[in-house]
PDB file of C-alpha atoms in Angstrom:
ATOM      1  CA  MET A1220     117.339  64.041 244.716  1.00  0.00           C
ATOM      2  CA  ARG A1221     120.036  66.695 243.075  1.00  0.00           C
ATOM      3  CA  GLU A1222     123.390  67.765 244.329  1.00  0.00           C
ATOM      4  CA  ASP A1223     124.111  71.775 244.198  1.00  0.00           C
ATOM      5  CA  ASN A1224     127.593  71.467 243.360  1.00  0.00           C
ATOM      6  CA  CYS A1225     127.353  68.642 240.784  1.00  0.00           C
ATOM      7  CA  ILE A1226     128.345  69.493 237.212  1.00  0.00           C
ATOM      8  CA  PHE A1227     126.421  66.306 235.534  1.00  0.00           C
ATOM      9  CA  CYS A1228     123.414  67.412 237.900  1.00  0.00           C
ATOM     10  CA  LYS A1229     123.740  70.649 236.254  1.00  0.00           C
ATOM     11  CA  LEU A1230     124.108  69.001 232.610  1.00  0.00           C
ATOM     12  CA  ALA A1231     121.511  66.546 232.925  1.00  0.00           C
ATOM     13  CA  ASN A1232     118.822  68.860 234.149  1.00  0.00           C
ATOM     14  CA  GLY A1233     119.294  71.573 231.772  1.00  0.00           C
ATOM     15  CA  GLU A1234     120.782  74.539 233.992  1.00  0.00           C
ATOM     16  CA  ILE A1235     124.173  74.378 231.807  1.00  0.00           C
ATOM     17  CA  PRO A1236     123.942  73.787 228.177  1.00  0.00           C
ATOM     18  CA  SER A1237     124.884  70.474 226.644  1.00  0.00           C
ATOM     19  CA  ALA A1238     125.166  68.900 222.945  1.00  0.00           C
ATOM     20  CA  THR A1239     121.905  66.745 223.678  1.00  0.00           C
ATOM     21  CA  ILE A1240     121.334  63.930 221.439  1.00  0.00           C
ATOM     22  CA  TYR A1241     118.823  62.354 223.483  1.00  0.00           C
ATOM     23  CA  GLU A1242     116.537  63.378 226.562  1.00  0.00           C
ATOM     24  CA  ASP A1243     113.377  61.650 228.454  1.00  0.00           C
ATOM     25  CA  GLU A1244     112.202  62.220 232.018  1.00  0.00           C
ATOM     26  CA  ASP A1245     115.250  60.140 233.596  1.00  0.00           C
ATOM     27  CA  PHE A1246     118.018  60.681 231.416  1.00  0.00           C
ATOM     28  CA  ARG A1247     120.017  63.442 229.183  1.00  0.00           C
ATOM     29  CA  VAL A1248     122.600  61.889 226.890  1.00  0.00           C
ATOM     30  CA  PHE A1249     124.811  64.401 225.472  1.00  0.00           C
ATOM     31  CA  LEU A1250     128.302  64.443 223.390  1.00  0.00           C
ATOM     32  CA  ASP A1251     131.324  64.284 225.530  1.00  0.00           C
ATOM     33  CA  LEU A1252     133.458  67.487 225.361  1.00  0.00           C
ATOM     34  CA  ASN A1253     136.729  65.359 225.533  1.00  0.00           C
ATOM     35  CA  PRO A1254     135.780  62.788 223.158  1.00  0.00           C
ATOM     36  CA  ALA A1255     137.747  59.463 222.824  1.00  0.00           C
ATOM     37  CA  THR A1256     136.388  58.709 219.001  1.00  0.00           C
ATOM     38  CA  LYS A1257     133.662  60.962 217.147  1.00  0.00           C
ATOM     39  CA  GLY A1258     130.426  60.583 218.536  1.00  0.00           C
ATOM     40  CA  HIS A1259     131.298  59.811 221.980  1.00  0.00           C
ATOM     41  CA  ALA A1260     128.270  60.344 224.233  1.00  0.00           C
ATOM     42  CA  LEU A1261     127.270  60.080 227.879  1.00  0.00           C
ATOM     43  CA  ILE A1262     123.897  58.627 229.131  1.00  0.00           C
ATOM     44  CA  VAL A1263     123.428  60.688 232.846  1.00  0.00           C
ATOM     45  CA  PRO A1264     120.612  60.128 234.852  1.00  0.00           C
ATOM     46  CA  LYS A1265     118.905  63.491 236.181  1.00  0.00           C
ATOM     47  CA  GLU A1266     118.771  62.177 239.828  1.00  0.00           C
ATOM     48  CA  HIS A1267     122.138  62.015 241.429  1.00  0.00           C
ATOM     49  CA  TYR A1268     123.614  58.755 242.290  1.00  0.00           C
ATOM     50  CA  ALA A1269     127.311  58.690 242.835  1.00  0.00           C
ATOM     51  CA  ASN A1270     128.344  55.654 241.072  1.00  0.00           C
ATOM     52  CA  LEU A1271     126.775  52.182 239.869  1.00  0.00           C
ATOM     53  CA  PHE A1272     126.033  50.636 243.468  1.00  0.00           C
ATOM     54  CA  GLU A1273     123.795  53.765 244.481  1.00  0.00           C
ATOM     55  CA  LEU A1274     122.081  53.395 241.180  1.00  0.00           C
ATOM     56  CA  ASP A1275     118.286  52.466 241.501  1.00  0.00           C
ATOM     57  CA  GLU A1276     117.277  49.411 240.184  1.00  0.00           C
ATOM     58  CA  GLU A1277     114.830  50.348 237.525  1.00  0.00           C
ATOM     59  CA  LEU A1278     117.227  52.924 236.129  1.00  0.00           C
ATOM     60  CA  CYS A1279     120.075  50.639 235.875  1.00  0.00           C
ATOM     61  CA  LYS A1280     117.767  48.217 233.723  1.00  0.00           C
ATOM     62  CA  LYS A1281     116.768  51.640 231.571  1.00  0.00           C
ATOM     63  CA  VAL A1282     119.990  52.713 230.856  1.00  0.00           C
ATOM     64  CA  MET A1283     121.023  49.490 229.469  1.00  0.00           C
ATOM     65  CA  VAL A1284     118.180  49.606 227.275  1.00  0.00           C
ATOM     66  CA  LEU A1285     119.017  53.057 226.321  1.00  0.00           C
ATOM     67  CA  ALA A1286     122.247  52.255 225.578  1.00  0.00           C
ATOM     68  CA  LYS A1287     121.427  49.730 223.178  1.00  0.00           C
ATOM     69  CA  LYS A1288     118.813  51.830 221.418  1.00  0.00           C
ATOM     70  CA  LEU A1289     121.548  54.749 221.184  1.00  0.00           C
ATOM     71  CA  GLY A1290     124.215  52.356 220.209  1.00  0.00           C
ATOM     72  CA  ARG A1291     122.365  50.819 217.482  1.00  0.00           C
ATOM     73  CA  ARG A1292     121.691  54.502 216.197  1.00  0.00           C
ATOM     74  CA  MET A1293     125.541  55.134 216.241  1.00  0.00           C
ATOM     75  CA  LYS A1294     126.049  52.201 214.216  1.00  0.00           C
ATOM     76  CA  GLU A1295     123.416  53.504 211.526  1.00  0.00           C
ATOM     77  CA  LYS A1296     124.020  56.915 211.375  1.00  0.00           C
ATOM     78  CA  LEU A1297     128.125  57.075 211.600  1.00  0.00           C
ATOM     79  CA  GLY A1298     128.940  54.092 210.198  1.00  0.00           C
ATOM     80  CA  CYS A1299     131.064  53.005 213.422  1.00  0.00           C
ATOM     81  CA  ASP A1300     132.421  49.438 213.380  1.00  0.00           C
ATOM     82  CA  GLY A1301     131.516  48.629 217.248  1.00  0.00           C
ATOM     83  CA  LEU A1302     130.730  50.326 220.426  1.00  0.00           C
ATOM     84  CA  ASN A1303     132.494  50.373 223.903  1.00  0.00           C
ATOM     85  CA  LEU A1304     130.464  50.864 226.902  1.00  0.00           C
ATOM     86  CA  VAL A1305     132.556  52.378 229.641  1.00  0.00           C
ATOM     87  CA  GLN A1306     131.447  53.015 233.599  1.00  0.00           C
ATOM     88  CA  ASN A1307     134.126  53.632 236.291  1.00  0.00           C
ATOM     89  CA  ASN A1308     133.306  53.288 239.997  1.00  0.00           C
ATOM     90  CA  GLY A1309     135.593  55.073 242.205  1.00  0.00           C
ATOM     91  CA  GLU A1310     138.981  56.921 241.694  1.00  0.00           C
ATOM     92  CA  ALA A1311     140.881  53.722 241.321  1.00  0.00           C
ATOM     93  CA  ALA A1312     138.474  52.679 238.450  1.00  0.00           C
ATOM     94  CA  GLY A1313     139.054  55.863 237.009  1.00  0.00           C
ATOM     95  CA  GLN A1314     136.222  58.102 237.822  1.00  0.00           C
ATOM     96  CA  THR A1315     136.718  61.642 237.901  1.00  0.00           C
ATOM     97  CA  VAL A1316     132.756  62.895 238.011  1.00  0.00           C
ATOM     98  CA  PHE A1317     131.296  61.241 240.973  1.00  0.00           C
ATOM     99  CA  HIS A1318     127.805  61.317 239.048  1.00  0.00           C
ATOM    100  CA  PHE A1319     126.964  57.859 237.371  1.00  0.00           C
ATOM    101  CA  HIS A1320     127.358  58.026 233.803  1.00  0.00           C
ATOM    102  CA  LEU A1321     127.783  55.534 231.113  1.00  0.00           C
ATOM    103  CA  HIS A1322     129.833  56.811 228.178  1.00  0.00           C
ATOM    104  CA  LEU A1323     128.857  55.318 224.798  1.00  0.00           C
ATOM    105  CA  ILE A1324     132.198  55.139 222.587  1.00  0.00           C
ATOM    106  CA  PRO A1325     131.792  54.546 219.043  1.00  0.00           C
ATOM    107  CA  ARG A1326     134.821  52.536 217.714  1.00  0.00           C
ATOM    108  CA  TYR A1327     136.339  52.978 214.380  1.00  0.00           C
ATOM    109  CA  LYS A1328     138.843  50.395 212.699  1.00  0.00           C
ATOM    110  CA  GLU A1329     142.408  51.766 213.239  1.00  0.00           C
ATOM    111  CA  ASP A1330     140.649  54.842 215.526  1.00  0.00           C
ATOM    112  CA  GLY A1331     143.606  54.823 218.042  1.00  0.00           C
ATOM    113  CA  ALA A1332     141.572  54.873 220.884  1.00  0.00           C
ATOM    114  CA  GLY A1333     142.887  52.698 223.715  1.00  0.00           C
ATOM    115  CA  ILE A1334     140.526  51.126 225.695  1.00  0.00           C
ATOM    116  CA  SER A1335     142.605  47.960 226.757  1.00  0.00           C
ATOM    117  CA  TRP A1336     144.689  46.514 229.518  1.00  0.00           C
ATOM    118  CA  LYS A1337     147.716  44.081 230.096  1.00  0.00           C
ATOM    119  CA  PRO A1338     146.316  40.448 230.317  1.00  0.00           C
ATOM    120  CA  GLY A1339     147.110  38.599 233.534  1.00  0.00           C
ATOM    121  CA  SER A1340     146.858  35.169 234.161  1.00  0.00           C
ATOM    122  CA  LEU A1341     144.366  33.006 236.884  1.00  0.00           C
ATOM    123  CA  THR A1342     146.242  30.513 238.784  1.00  0.00           C
ATOM    124  CA  PRO A1343     144.500  27.612 239.940  1.00  0.00           C
ATOM    125  CA  GLU A1344     145.237  29.109 243.588  1.00  0.00           C
ATOM    126  CA  THR A1345     143.542  32.221 242.795  1.00  0.00           C
ATOM    127  CA  ARG A1346     140.975  30.685 240.972  1.00  0.00           C
ATOM    128  CA  GLU A1347     139.819  28.689 244.045  1.00  0.00           C
ATOM    129  CA  GLU A1348     140.074  31.695 246.009  1.00  0.00           C
ATOM    130  CA  LEU A1349     138.015  33.930 243.890  1.00  0.00           C
ATOM    131  CA  LEU A1350     135.202  31.109 243.601  1.00  0.00           C
ATOM    132  CA  SER A1351     134.839  30.653 247.256  1.00  0.00           C
ATOM    133  CA  LEU A1352     134.535  34.421 247.653  1.00  0.00           C
ATOM    134  CA  LEU A1353     132.357  35.429 244.786  1.00  0.00           C
ATOM    135  CA  ALA A1354     130.501  32.488 243.510  1.00  0.00           C
ATOM    136  CA  GLU A1355     126.664  32.282 244.764  1.00  0.00           C
ATOM    137  CA  ASP A1356     125.980  29.544 247.042  1.00  0.00           C
TER     138      ASP A1356
END
């Protein structure tokens, strides 16, 4: 299923040109127009899924295998020192395009790309509360 007004549906299906580095029947991977670092790319499914929670289980598996393959290529060809995989779900998490996509961000020493947060602390009370809510029975 595709959404007519979704820019990522149009990009993933070739209706809008992109700097494509990989394509198969399920995904198109293209360079980000506003890259965090040299080589920053997006893995975008050709079908429309608003976020991770809507993503088909099989595609969920495939996207990680593809990220590993392309990440390995980036390390080899770009000489990056590391790789961030970034995937946002919902406006509060920083999602701005509501079509599932996974950022592949090659990292280089001293690149200045700030993907971080201020560490908090896990109190014993919060730990117990979270364990009771989130741990499987």
